[in-house]
C-alpha cells in the first residue's frame, strides 16, 4: 500500500487528497504584498541592509528569521519528518472513519433487528450478513415504559376537555353538513331550473353545441349556415347560468345593439309612411327564447343591410344612392324609399310616428304608401332567404374544377327585383294616366278610343297562381316570381282601323318598352316603322301622342276628301287651291290634356288664321272634331 491509500478492516479503501497546488493568483501584486506584510509585519522596520543579510543567509542555506515568530527546528523542516507527520495524520483519519462506519453499521443492524418483529421483509434488506447468520429474526423487541401515574382529578379534567373538544367538533361538523345540504339543495333547484330552460330552448328548434373556445360551456347556434362568412361566425352565443338559475345569452363583448330594418316612403323630403310597427319593435320580453330570437333577427337585419349596401353601390346608374347610413331607392318622380337600420327600442318620436302609420284605420291616401313600405320590407327578407337557398344549392352541387383563382362571392339580387317592380308599377301608372287623359279628350271630341290596360297595382296572388308550384315552398316560389322578368301588354284600338300595342318588359337590368303598330296598308300609319323600342315611359308619352295625332290626320283625310295630307308627322292638311289660288291649311295639335285644330286660309303672298278650336278633358257637350272640320270645309266651298 502506497502513501496515498489505506485499507480498512472490512476491505474498504479511503483515498487522501493530494497537496493543493499553487493558485494562479499567488504571484499577483496583491498576493505578494499580503505575504510580505504577514512575514515582515510592516514596511517601517524593513531596510535594504536587512534584505541583503536575509538574501545572503538564504544563499548560505540558513532559514531566515521572521519578525515576531520563533525559529523553527531543523528536524521539522526536513522531508523525513514531514512524511512521518503525514502518515500519522492519515492513520488517525482512517481510524476515525473506520470507527464511524462501525458505529453506523451497528446502529443500522439494531434498528433493522428491532423492526424485524413487525416488518421482517423490509428489515431484512437493511441487515448486515453477520447479523442475519447469527441472530434470529424478530428476537429483539421493545415495550413502552409505563408513564408516571396521574391524579384522578387530572384524568377527570382531561376527559372533560376531550369530551368538550369532541362535542364542539361534532357540532361544527353537523353545521357544516347542514350548510352543505342546504347549498346542495339550492344548487339542485338552480340546476333543475337551468336545464329546464335549456331543454325549452332545444324544444324550440334551436341547435345547441359547445363553444369552440370554451368546451365546458353550452352554446346555441342562432345564425344562418348559408350566410356570408363574416356573419356565419357571429351566429353562436353562450348560454350562461345566472345566480338565480336562469340562463342568459352571452353574445360577447363586441356584440352590436339589436337593430331592425326600416323602410320609409319619402315625399318631398317628408316621411309619409314607414314599415315599422309595434310588432317590429322590442316588446320588453326578457325570456331566453325572445333573447335568442332578437339576436337572430338583429344578425339577419345586419346581413340584409350589408348585402343591400353592396348591391346599391353597383346600381348608381339606375338612380340608387348610398348615403352614410341610408340607401335611397327611387319610386317615381315625387317619391323615393329610404332604407336604414334603427334600434329596436321605440324611444324616439320618429319610431312612434312610424308605428302610428301602421295602426289599423280606414282607407286614406297614405294607405298605399304604408302597404308599399311594409311589402318592400317583407320582400327584402324573402329575397335574402332566397339568396341563402341559392348558396345551399350551389354548395351541394358538384364542385367545378379546381383553379388557382378563388371564385368571388356573388352579389345578392335584393334591390334589383324591387327596383324592377317599382319601375314596372311606375311605368304602368304613367301609361294609365296618359290613356285616361287621351280617352277623355277623344270622348269630348266625339271620337272613340278603346284601351285595354292591365291594373297598375301588381297582383302577386295572381302571379303565384299562374306559376306552377311543383312542390316548392311558397316563399321560394314568391322569390322566384319577384325575381322573374315582368311583362305587361296594353292594346289600343284607334278611331281608324289601326291599332297599337305597348309592350312593357321589365327585367333586372331595367325596363324595356316597345310599341307595335298594326295598320291597314291604306292607312298612313303603315308607312311608319312597325316596331319601336324605347328607353323610358316618358318617351312612350311622346310617341303614343304622336301616333294618335297621325291617326286623327288619316281619319280627317278619309272622312273629308277635300283635305290632303301634306305633312303627316307635323299634323298638317291642305285643301286643293281654288280659282283665286287660295287654299286652306289645317293643323292638328294633340298634347297631354289638350286637343286643338288650327285652320287658316293661305296664298302665295300671305297667310291669315281663320279659326282655332280646342278640346279639353273637362269639356262636356262640345262639338265633334269631324263636324268642325266638315264645317270649315263647307265655308271654303261657299
Coordinates of C-alpha atoms in Angstrom, one line a residue:
X1 CA 0.0 0.0 0.0
X2 CA 1.4 3.4 -1.0
X3 CA 1.3 6.5 1.0
X4 CA -2.0 7.8 -0.5
X5 CA -4.3 4.9 0.3
X6 CA -5.2 2.8 3.3
X7 CA -7.3 -0.4 3.7
X8 CA -9.8 -0.7 6.5
X9 CA -10.6 -3.9 8.4
X10 CA -13.6 -4.7 6.2
X11 CA -11.6 -4.3 3.0
X12 CA -12.7 -0.8 2.0
X13 CA -10.1 1.8 0.9
X14 CA -10.1 5.5 1.5
X15 CA -8.2 7.9 -0.7
X16 CA -6.5 11.0 0.6
X17 CA -6.4 14.2 -1.3
X18 CA -3.2 15.5 -2.8
X19 CA -1.5 18.6 -1.6
X20 CA -3.2 21.7 -3.0
X21 CA -1.3 23.1 -5.9
X22 CA -0.4 26.8 -6.1
X23 CA -3.1 29.0 -7.4
X24 CA -2.6 31.4 -10.3
X25 CA -3.2 34.5 -8.1
X26 CA -0.3 33.7 -5.7
X27 CA 2.1 35.7 -7.8
X28 CA -0.1 38.7 -8.3
X29 CA 1.0 42.0 -6.7
X30 CA -1.8 42.0 -4.1
X31 CA -0.8 38.4 -3.0
X32 CA 2.8 39.3 -2.8
X33 CA 2.1 42.4 -0.7
X34 CA -0.1 40.4 1.6
X35 CA 2.6 37.7 2.0
X36 CA 5.2 40.4 2.6
X37 CA 3.1 42.1 5.3
X38 CA 2.5 38.8 7.0
X39 CA 6.2 37.9 7.1
X40 CA 7.7 41.4 7.9
X41 CA 4.8 42.8 9.8
X42 CA 5.3 46.4 8.5
X43 CA 7.3 48.2 5.9
X44 CA 8.6 50.7 8.5
X45 CA 11.0 48.1 10.0
X46 CA 12.3 47.0 6.6
X47 CA 15.6 48.3 5.3
X48 CA 17.9 47.5 2.5
X49 CA 20.6 46.1 4.9
X50 CA 18.1 43.6 6.4
X51 CA 17.1 42.4 3.0
X52 CA 20.7 41.9 1.9
X53 CA 21.5 39.9 5.0
X54 CA 18.5 37.7 4.6
X55 CA 19.4 37.1 1.0
X56 CA 23.0 36.0 2.0
X57 CA 21.5 33.7 4.7
X58 CA 19.3 32.0 2.1
X59 CA 22.2 31.6 -0.3
X60 CA 24.2 30.1 2.6
X61 CA 21.5 27.6 3.4
X62 CA 20.2 29.2 6.6
X63 CA 16.5 29.9 7.2
X64 CA 15.7 33.5 7.7
X65 CA 14.2 34.7 10.9
X66 CA 10.7 36.2 10.6
X67 CA 9.9 39.1 12.8
X68 CA 7.7 38.2 15.8
X69 CA 7.9 34.4 15.1
X70 CA 10.1 31.8 16.9
X71 CA 12.6 30.0 14.8
X72 CA 11.6 26.6 13.5
X73 CA 13.6 23.4 14.3
X74 CA 15.6 21.9 11.6
X75 CA 14.1 18.5 12.2
X76 CA 10.6 19.7 11.5
X77 CA 11.6 21.2 8.2
X78 CA 13.3 18.1 6.9
X79 CA 11.4 15.9 4.4
X80 CA 11.6 12.8 6.5
X81 CA 9.9 14.5 9.5
X82 CA 7.2 15.9 7.3
X83 CA 6.4 12.4 5.8
X84 CA 6.1 10.9 9.2
X85 CA 3.7 13.5 10.3
X86 CA 1.6 13.0 7.2
X87 CA 1.4 9.2 7.7
X88 CA 0.5 9.7 11.3
X89 CA -2.4 12.1 10.4
X90 CA -3.6 9.8 7.7
X91 CA -3.7 6.8 10.0
X92 CA -5.6 8.8 12.6
X93 CA -8.2 9.9 10.0
X94 CA -8.6 6.3 8.8
X95 CA -9.2 5.1 12.3
X96 CA -11.9 7.7 12.9
X97 CA -13.6 6.8 9.6
X98 CA -13.5 3.0 10.5
X99 CA -14.9 3.7 13.9
X100 CA -17.7 5.9 12.4
X101 CA -18.5 3.2 9.9
X102 CA -18.6 0.5 12.5
X103 CA -20.9 2.5 14.7
X104 CA -23.3 3.3 11.8
X105 CA -23.4 -0.4 10.8
X106 CA -24.2 -1.5 14.4
X107 CA -26.9 1.2 14.7
X108 CA -28.4 0.0 11.4
X109 CA -28.4 -3.6 12.5
X110 CA -30.0 -2.7 15.8
X111 CA -32.8 -0.8 14.2
X112 CA -33.3 -3.4 11.5
X113 CA -33.5 -6.2 14.1
X114 CA -35.9 -4.2 16.2
X115 CA -38.2 -3.7 13.1
X116 CA -37.9 -7.3 12.0
X117 CA -40.7 -8.2 14.5
X118 CA -43.2 -6.0 12.7
X119 CA -41.9 -5.7 9.1
X120 CA -39.5 -8.6 8.5
X121 CA -39.1 -8.4 4.8
X122 CA -38.2 -4.7 4.8
X123 CA -35.9 -5.0 7.8
X124 CA -34.1 -8.0 6.3
X125 CA -33.0 -5.9 3.4
X126 CA -31.0 -3.5 5.6
X127 CA -29.3 -6.1 7.9
X128 CA -25.6 -7.0 7.6
X129 CA -24.8 -10.6 6.6
X130 CA -23.2 -11.3 10.0
X131 CA -26.5 -10.4 11.9
X132 CA -28.6 -12.5 9.5
X133 CA -26.5 -15.6 10.2
X134 CA -26.1 -15.3 14.0
X135 CA -29.3 -13.5 15.2
X136 CA -32.8 -14.8 14.6
X137 CA -35.4 -12.5 13.0
X138 CA -37.8 -10.9 15.5
X139 CA -35.6 -11.8 18.5
X140 CA -35.4 -8.2 19.6
X141 CA -38.5 -6.4 21.0
X142 CA -39.4 -3.1 22.6
X143 CA -42.0 -2.1 25.1
X144 CA -43.3 1.3 26.2
X145 CA -42.2 2.2 29.6
X146 CA -45.1 2.8 32.0
X147 CA -45.7 6.5 32.3
X148 CA -45.9 8.1 35.7
X149 CA -49.4 7.8 37.3
X150 CA -51.6 10.9 37.1
X151 CA -54.0 12.1 39.7
X152 CA -57.7 11.1 39.4
X153 CA -58.7 14.8 39.2
X154 CA -56.3 15.2 36.3
X155 CA -57.8 12.3 34.4
X156 CA -61.3 13.7 35.0
X157 CA -60.2 17.1 33.7
X158 CA -58.6 15.6 30.6
X159 CA -61.8 13.6 30.0
X160 CA -64.0 16.6 30.3
X161 CA -61.7 18.6 27.9
X162 CA -61.6 15.7 25.5
X163 CA -65.4 15.4 25.6
X164 CA -65.8 19.2 25.1
X165 CA -63.5 19.2 22.1
X166 CA -65.3 16.2 20.7
X167 CA -68.7 17.8 21.1
X168 CA -67.5 21.0 19.6
X169 CA -66.1 19.2 16.6
X170 CA -69.3 17.2 16.2
X171 CA -71.3 20.4 16.3
X172 CA -69.1 22.1 13.8
X173 CA -69.3 19.0 11.5
X174 CA -73.0 18.9 11.8
X175 CA -73.4 22.6 11.0
X176 CA -71.1 22.2 8.0
X177 CA -73.1 19.2 6.8
X178 CA -76.4 21.1 7.2
X179 CA -74.9 24.1 5.3
X180 CA -73.7 21.7 2.6
X181 CA -77.0 20.0 2.4
X182 CA -78.8 23.4 2.1
X183 CA -76.4 24.6 -0.5
X184 CA -76.7 21.3 -2.5
X185 CA -80.5 21.5 -2.3
X186 CA -80.4 25.1 -3.5
X187 CA -77.8 24.1 -6.2
X188 CA -80.1 21.2 -7.3
X189 CA -83.0 23.6 -7.7
X190 CA -80.9 26.1 -9.7
X191 CA -79.5 23.3 -11.9
X192 CA -83.0 21.9 -12.4
X193 CA -84.2 25.3 -13.4
X194 CA -81.2 25.8 -15.7
X195 CA -81.6 22.6 -17.5
X196 CA -85.3 23.1 -17.8
X197 CA -84.7 26.3 -19.7
X198 CA -82.0 24.6 -21.8
X199 CA -84.5 21.9 -22.8
X200 CA -87.1 24.5 -23.6
X201 CA -84.6 26.2 -25.9
X202 CA -83.9 22.9 -27.6
X203 CA -87.6 22.1 -27.8
X204 CA -88.0 25.5 -29.6
X205 CA -85.9 24.2 -32.5
X206 CA -82.6 25.9 -31.7
X207 CA -79.4 24.0 -32.2
X208 CA -77.2 23.5 -29.1
X209 CA -73.5 22.9 -29.1
X210 CA -70.3 23.5 -27.2
X211 CA -68.4 26.8 -27.6
X212 CA -65.2 26.3 -29.6
X213 CA -63.1 28.3 -27.2
X214 CA -64.9 27.1 -24.1
X215 CA -65.6 23.4 -24.3
X216 CA -67.2 23.3 -20.9
X217 CA -69.8 26.0 -21.9
X218 CA -73.0 25.2 -23.7
X219 CA -74.0 27.5 -26.6
X220 CA -76.8 28.0 -29.0
X221 CA -76.4 28.5 -32.8
X222 CA -78.9 31.1 -33.9
X223 CA -77.2 32.2 -37.1
X224 CA -77.7 31.0 -40.7
X225 CA -75.5 28.3 -42.1
X226 CA -75.6 29.8 -45.6
X227 CA -74.9 33.4 -44.6
X228 CA -71.8 35.2 -45.6
X229 CA -68.6 34.0 -43.8
X230 CA -68.3 37.2 -41.7
X231 CA -71.9 36.7 -40.4
X232 CA -71.9 32.9 -40.2
X233 CA -69.2 33.0 -37.4
X234 CA -71.3 35.6 -35.4
X235 CA -74.3 33.3 -35.1
X236 CA -73.1 31.5 -32.0
X237 CA -73.8 32.6 -28.4
X238 CA -73.1 31.1 -25.0
X239 CA -75.9 30.0 -22.6
X240 CA -74.6 31.0 -19.2
X241 CA -76.3 30.4 -15.9
X242 CA -77.1 33.4 -13.7
X243 CA -77.0 33.4 -9.9
X244 CA -80.8 32.8 -9.7
X245 CA -80.6 29.8 -12.1
X246 CA -81.9 31.5 -15.2
X247 CA -79.8 31.3 -18.3
X248 CA -78.9 34.3 -20.3
X249 CA -77.5 34.7 -23.8
X250 CA -73.8 35.8 -23.9
X251 CA -73.1 37.5 -27.2
X252 CA -69.6 38.6 -26.4
X253 CA -68.0 41.9 -25.7
X254 CA -68.3 43.3 -29.2
X255 CA -72.0 42.4 -29.7
X256 CA -73.8 45.2 -31.5
X257 CA -77.1 46.7 -30.3
X258 CA -80.1 44.9 -31.8
X259 CA -81.4 46.9 -34.8
X260 CA -84.3 46.4 -37.2
X261 CA -84.7 47.2 -40.9
X262 CA -86.8 50.3 -41.6
X263 CA -88.2 51.2 -45.0
X264 CA -89.7 54.8 -45.3
X265 CA -91.6 56.3 -48.1
X266 CA -90.4 59.9 -48.6
X267 CA -92.4 62.6 -50.5
X268 CA -90.6 65.9 -51.0
X269 CA -88.2 65.1 -48.1
X270 CA -91.0 64.3 -45.8
X271 CA -91.9 60.9 -44.3
X272 CA -95.3 59.7 -45.4
X273 CA -95.1 56.1 -44.4
X274 CA -92.8 53.6 -42.6
X275 CA -92.6 49.8 -42.4
X276 CA -92.0 49.9 -38.6
X277 CA -94.8 48.8 -36.4
X278 CA -95.4 47.6 -32.8
X279 CA -94.6 44.0 -33.8
X280 CA -91.2 45.1 -35.2
X281 CA -90.1 46.8 -32.1
X282 CA -88.8 45.4 -28.7
X283 CA -91.7 44.1 -26.6
X284 CA -89.7 44.0 -23.4
X285 CA -89.9 40.2 -23.0
X286 CA -86.8 39.0 -21.1
X287 CA -87.2 35.3 -21.7
X288 CA -84.3 33.4 -23.2
X289 CA -86.3 32.4 -26.2
X290 CA -87.1 36.0 -27.0
X291 CA -83.4 37.0 -26.4
X292 CA -82.3 34.3 -28.9
X293 CA -84.9 35.5 -31.4
X294 CA -83.9 39.1 -31.1
X295 CA -80.2 38.2 -31.6
X296 CA -81.1 36.2 -34.7
X297 CA -83.2 39.0 -36.1
X298 CA -80.5 41.6 -35.4
X299 CA -77.9 39.4 -37.1
X300 CA -80.2 38.8 -40.1
X301 CA -81.0 42.5 -40.5
X302 CA -77.3 43.4 -40.3
X303 CA -76.5 41.0 -43.0
X304 CA -79.5 42.1 -45.1
X305 CA -78.5 45.8 -44.9
X306 CA -74.9 44.9 -45.6
X307 CA -75.8 42.9 -48.7
X308 CA -78.2 45.7 -49.9
X309 CA -75.4 48.3 -49.5
X310 CA -73.0 46.1 -51.5
X311 CA -75.6 45.9 -54.3
X312 CA -76.6 49.5 -54.1
X313 CA -73.0 50.6 -54.9
X314 CA -73.3 48.9 -58.3
X315 CA -76.7 50.5 -59.1
X316 CA -75.9 54.2 -59.1
X317 CA -76.6 54.3 -62.8
X318 CA -80.2 53.5 -62.1
X319 CA -80.8 56.3 -59.6
X320 CA -79.9 54.4 -56.4
X321 CA -77.8 56.4 -53.9
X322 CA -75.7 55.2 -51.0
X323 CA -75.7 57.6 -48.1
X324 CA -73.7 57.3 -44.9
X325 CA -76.4 55.3 -43.0
X326 CA -79.1 55.1 -45.6
X327 CA -80.0 53.7 -49.0
X328 CA -82.1 55.8 -51.4
X329 CA -84.3 53.9 -53.9
X330 CA -86.4 55.9 -56.4
X331 CA -90.1 55.1 -56.7
X332 CA -91.4 57.7 -59.2
X333 CA -90.8 61.4 -59.9
X334 CA -92.0 62.6 -56.5
X335 CA -91.4 59.7 -54.1
X336 CA -88.4 57.7 -53.0
X337 CA -87.6 55.0 -50.5
X338 CA -85.1 55.4 -47.6
X339 CA -83.8 52.1 -46.2
X340 CA -81.8 52.1 -43.0
X341 CA -81.3 50.3 -39.6
X342 CA -82.7 51.6 -36.4
X343 CA -82.6 50.4 -32.8
X344 CA -85.4 48.1 -31.7
X345 CA -86.3 50.3 -28.7
X346 CA -89.3 52.5 -29.5
X347 CA -87.9 55.6 -27.7
X348 CA -87.7 58.4 -30.3
X349 CA -90.7 60.3 -31.7
X350 CA -89.8 59.1 -35.2
X351 CA -90.3 55.5 -34.2
X352 CA -93.6 56.4 -32.5
X353 CA -94.7 58.2 -35.6
X354 CA -93.7 55.2 -37.7
X355 CA -95.7 52.9 -35.5
X356 CA -98.8 55.1 -35.9
X357 CA -98.6 54.8 -39.6
X358 CA -99.3 51.0 -39.4
X359 CA -102.2 51.2 -37.0
X360 CA -105.4 49.9 -38.5
X361 CA -107.6 52.6 -39.8
X362 CA -109.9 53.5 -42.7
X363 CA -108.5 53.7 -46.2
X364 CA -106.7 57.0 -46.7
X365 CA -104.4 58.4 -49.4
X366 CA -101.5 57.2 -47.2
X367 CA -102.6 53.6 -47.1
X368 CA -100.9 52.7 -50.4
X369 CA -97.6 54.2 -49.1
X370 CA -97.9 52.2 -45.9
X371 CA -98.6 49.0 -47.8
X372 CA -95.7 49.8 -50.2
X373 CA -93.2 50.2 -47.3
X374 CA -94.5 47.1 -45.5
X375 CA -94.5 45.0 -48.6
X376 CA -90.9 46.0 -49.7
X377 CA -89.6 45.4 -46.1
X378 CA -91.0 41.8 -46.2
X379 CA -89.8 41.4 -49.8
X380 CA -86.2 42.1 -48.8
X381 CA -86.3 39.4 -46.1
X382 CA -87.8 36.9 -48.6
X383 CA -85.1 37.7 -51.2
X384 CA -82.2 37.3 -48.7
X385 CA -83.6 33.9 -47.6
X386 CA -83.8 33.0 -51.3
X387 CA -80.2 34.0 -51.7
X388 CA -79.3 31.7 -48.8
X389 CA -81.2 28.9 -50.6
X390 CA -79.2 29.6 -53.7
X391 CA -76.0 29.4 -51.7
X392 CA -77.1 26.0 -50.3
X393 CA -77.9 24.7 -53.8
X394 CA -74.5 26.0 -55.1
X395 CA -72.7 24.4 -52.2
X396 CA -74.4 21.0 -52.6
X397 CA -74.0 20.5 -56.3
X398 CA -70.9 19.0 -57.9
X399 CA -67.9 21.4 -57.4
X400 CA -66.3 22.9 -60.5
X401 CA -62.7 22.0 -61.4
X402 CA -60.0 23.3 -59.1
X403 CA -58.3 26.5 -60.1
X404 CA -55.7 28.8 -58.5
X405 CA -58.2 31.7 -58.5
X406 CA -60.7 31.7 -55.8
X407 CA -64.2 32.4 -57.1
X408 CA -65.6 35.7 -55.8
X409 CA -68.6 35.9 -53.5
X410 CA -71.6 36.9 -55.7
X411 CA -73.6 40.0 -55.0
X412 CA -77.1 39.1 -54.0
X413 CA -80.0 40.4 -56.1
X414 CA -82.2 42.1 -53.5
X415 CA -82.7 45.7 -54.7
X416 CA -82.7 44.8 -58.4
X417 CA -86.0 42.9 -58.3
X418 CA -87.6 45.5 -56.0
X419 CA -86.5 48.3 -58.3
X420 CA -87.8 46.4 -61.3
X421 CA -91.2 46.1 -59.5
X422 CA -91.2 49.8 -58.7
X423 CA -90.3 50.8 -62.3
X424 CA -92.9 48.4 -63.7
X425 CA -95.6 49.8 -61.5
X426 CA -94.5 53.5 -62.1
X427 CA -94.5 52.9 -65.9
X428 CA -97.9 51.3 -65.8
X429 CA -99.3 54.1 -63.7
X430 CA -97.9 56.7 -66.1
X431 CA -99.3 54.9 -69.1
X432 CA -102.6 54.6 -67.3
X433 CA -102.8 58.3 -66.6
X434 CA -101.8 59.0 -70.2
X435 CA -104.5 56.9 -71.7
X436 CA -107.1 58.2 -69.2
X437 CA -106.3 61.8 -70.4
X438 CA -106.4 60.8 -74.1
X439 CA -109.6 58.9 -73.7
X440 CA -111.3 61.9 -72.0
X441 CA -110.0 64.1 -74.8
X442 CA -111.3 61.9 -77.6
X443 CA -114.6 61.4 -75.8
X444 CA -115.0 65.2 -75.6
X445 CA -114.1 65.5 -79.3
X446 CA -116.7 62.8 -80.3
X447 CA -114.1 60.1 -81.1
X448 CA -113.9 56.5 -79.8
X449 CA -110.7 55.2 -78.2
X450 CA -110.6 51.8 -76.6
X451 CA -107.7 51.0 -74.3
X452 CA -107.3 47.5 -72.6
X453 CA -104.6 48.2 -70.0
X454 CA -103.7 45.9 -67.0
X455 CA -104.0 47.0 -63.5
X456 CA -101.2 49.2 -62.3
X457 CA -101.1 47.5 -58.9
X458 CA -99.2 44.3 -59.2
X459 CA -101.3 41.3 -58.1
X460 CA -98.8 38.9 -56.5
X461 CA -101.6 36.4 -55.7
X462 CA -102.5 36.2 -59.4
X463 CA -98.8 35.9 -60.3
X464 CA -98.4 33.0 -57.9
X465 CA -101.5 31.3 -59.2
X466 CA -100.1 31.4 -62.7
X467 CA -96.8 30.0 -61.6
X468 CA -96.7 26.2 -61.1
X469 CA -95.6 25.4 -57.6
X470 CA -94.4 21.8 -58.3
X471 CA -94.0 21.1 -54.6
X472 CA -91.7 24.1 -53.8
X473 CA -92.2 26.2 -50.7
X474 CA -94.4 29.3 -51.1
X475 CA -91.6 31.6 -50.0
X476 CA -89.3 30.2 -52.7
X477 CA -92.0 30.5 -55.3
X478 CA -92.7 34.1 -54.3
X479 CA -89.0 35.0 -54.5
X480 CA -88.7 33.4 -57.9
X481 CA -91.8 35.2 -59.1
X482 CA -90.5 38.6 -57.9
X483 CA -87.1 38.0 -59.5
X484 CA -88.5 36.9 -62.8
X485 CA -88.9 39.4 -65.6
X486 CA -92.2 41.3 -65.5
X487 CA -94.4 41.7 -68.7
X488 CA -97.4 43.8 -69.4
X489 CA -99.3 44.5 -72.7
X490 CA -101.6 47.4 -73.5
X491 CA -103.8 47.2 -76.6
X492 CA -105.2 50.5 -78.0
X493 CA -107.9 50.4 -80.7
X494 CA -107.6 53.7 -82.6
X495 CA -110.6 55.6 -84.1
X496 CA -109.4 54.3 -87.5
X497 CA -109.0 50.6 -88.3
X498 CA -105.4 50.7 -87.0
X499 CA -104.3 49.6 -83.5
X500 CA -101.4 50.0 -81.2
X501 CA -99.8 47.6 -78.8
X502 CA -97.5 48.8 -76.0
X503 CA -95.3 46.0 -74.5
X504 CA -93.7 46.7 -71.2
X505 CA -90.9 44.3 -70.3
X506 CA -89.1 44.9 -67.0
X507 CA -86.1 42.8 -66.0
X508 CA -83.3 43.1 -63.5
X509 CA -81.3 45.4 -65.8
X510 CA -84.2 47.9 -66.2
X511 CA -87.5 48.4 -68.1
X512 CA -87.7 47.8 -71.8
X513 CA -90.7 49.4 -73.8
X514 CA -91.8 48.5 -77.3
X515 CA -94.6 49.9 -79.5
X516 CA -96.1 47.7 -82.2
X517 CA -98.3 49.3 -84.9
X518 CA -100.9 47.2 -86.7
X519 CA -102.4 49.4 -89.5
X520 CA -104.1 48.5 -92.9
X521 CA -101.9 49.1 -96.0
X522 CA -104.0 52.1 -97.0
X523 CA -103.5 53.8 -93.7
X524 CA -100.8 56.5 -93.4
X525 CA -99.6 54.7 -90.2
X526 CA -98.4 51.8 -92.3
X527 CA -95.6 54.0 -93.6
X528 CA -94.2 54.3 -90.0
X529 CA -91.9 51.6 -88.5
X530 CA -93.9 48.7 -87.3
X531 CA -91.9 48.2 -84.1
X532 CA -90.1 50.8 -82.0
X533 CA -88.1 50.2 -78.8
X534 CA -88.0 53.0 -76.2
X535 CA -85.9 53.5 -73.1
X536 CA -88.3 55.2 -70.7
X537 CA -92.0 55.8 -70.1
X538 CA -91.6 59.5 -70.9
X539 CA -90.7 58.6 -74.5
X540 CA -93.9 56.4 -74.6
X541 CA -96.0 59.5 -73.9
X542 CA -94.4 61.4 -76.8
X543 CA -94.7 58.5 -79.3
X544 CA -98.2 57.5 -78.3
X545 CA -99.5 61.1 -78.6
X546 CA -97.7 61.4 -82.0
X547 CA -99.3 58.2 -83.3
X548 CA -102.7 59.3 -82.1
X549 CA -102.3 62.6 -83.9
X550 CA -101.2 60.8 -87.1
X551 CA -104.3 58.6 -86.8
X552 CA -106.6 61.7 -86.5
X553 CA -105.0 63.1 -89.6
X554 CA -105.7 59.9 -91.5
X555 CA -109.4 60.0 -90.2
X556 CA -109.8 63.6 -91.4
X557 CA -108.4 62.7 -94.8
X558 CA -110.7 59.7 -95.2
X559 CA -113.8 61.4 -93.9
X560 CA -113.4 64.5 -96.0
X561 CA -111.8 64.1 -99.4
X562 CA -111.1 67.8 -99.8
X563 CA -108.2 67.6 -97.4
X564 CA -104.9 66.1 -98.4
X565 CA -102.1 65.2 -96.0
X566 CA -99.1 67.4 -96.7
X567 CA -97.0 66.6 -93.6
X568 CA -98.2 63.6 -91.6
X569 CA -95.6 63.9 -88.7
X570 CA -96.4 67.7 -88.4
X571 CA -100.1 67.2 -88.4
X572 CA -100.8 69.4 -91.5
X573 CA -103.5 69.0 -94.1
X574 CA -104.3 71.3 -97.1
X575 CA -107.1 71.7 -99.5
X576 CA -106.6 72.0 -103.2
X577 CA -106.1 75.6 -104.5
X578 CA -109.2 77.4 -105.7
X579 CA -109.6 79.6 -108.8
X580 CA -108.0 82.5 -106.9
X581 CA -105.1 80.3 -105.9
X582 CA -106.1 80.3 -102.2
X583 CA -106.1 77.1 -100.1
X584 CA -106.8 76.2 -96.5
X585 CA -104.3 74.7 -94.1
X586 CA -105.5 72.6 -91.1
X587 CA -103.1 71.7 -88.3
X588 CA -104.0 69.1 -85.6
X589 CA -102.2 69.6 -82.2
X590 CA -102.5 66.8 -79.6
X591 CA -100.9 67.3 -76.2
X592 CA -101.4 65.9 -72.8
X593 CA -104.8 67.2 -71.7
X594 CA -105.5 69.3 -74.9
X595 CA -106.6 68.6 -78.5
X596 CA -106.6 71.6 -80.9
X597 CA -107.2 72.2 -84.6
X598 CA -106.0 75.4 -86.2
X599 CA -107.4 76.3 -89.6
X600 CA -106.1 79.1 -91.8
X601 CA -106.5 80.5 -95.4
X602 CA -103.3 80.9 -97.3
X603 CA -102.0 82.1 -100.7
X604 CA -98.6 82.6 -102.2
X605 CA -98.5 86.2 -100.8
X606 CA -99.9 85.9 -97.2
X607 CA -101.4 83.6 -94.6
X608 CA -104.4 84.5 -92.4
X609 CA -105.6 82.4 -89.4
X610 CA -109.3 81.8 -89.7
X611 CA -110.3 79.6 -86.7
X612 CA -109.0 77.8 -83.7
X613 CA -111.0 75.0 -81.9
X614 CA -109.8 73.4 -78.7
X615 CA -111.0 70.4 -76.6
X616 CA -110.0 69.5 -73.0
X617 CA -111.0 66.6 -70.9
X618 CA -113.3 68.6 -68.7
X619 CA -115.5 69.8 -71.6
X620 CA -119.0 68.4 -71.9
X621 CA -121.4 68.7 -74.9
X622 CA -118.5 70.0 -77.0
X623 CA -118.7 70.0 -80.8
X624 CA -117.3 66.9 -82.5
X625 CA -114.0 67.2 -84.2
X626 CA -115.1 65.8 -87.6
X627 CA -118.2 68.1 -87.6
X628 CA -115.9 71.1 -87.1
X629 CA -113.6 70.0 -89.9
X630 CA -116.6 69.5 -92.2
X631 CA -117.9 72.9 -91.3
X632 CA -114.6 74.5 -92.1
X633 CA -114.5 72.8 -95.4
X634 CA -118.1 73.9 -96.2
X635 CA -117.2 77.5 -95.5
X636 CA -114.5 77.3 -98.1
X637 CA -116.9 75.9 -100.7
X638 CA -119.4 78.7 -100.0

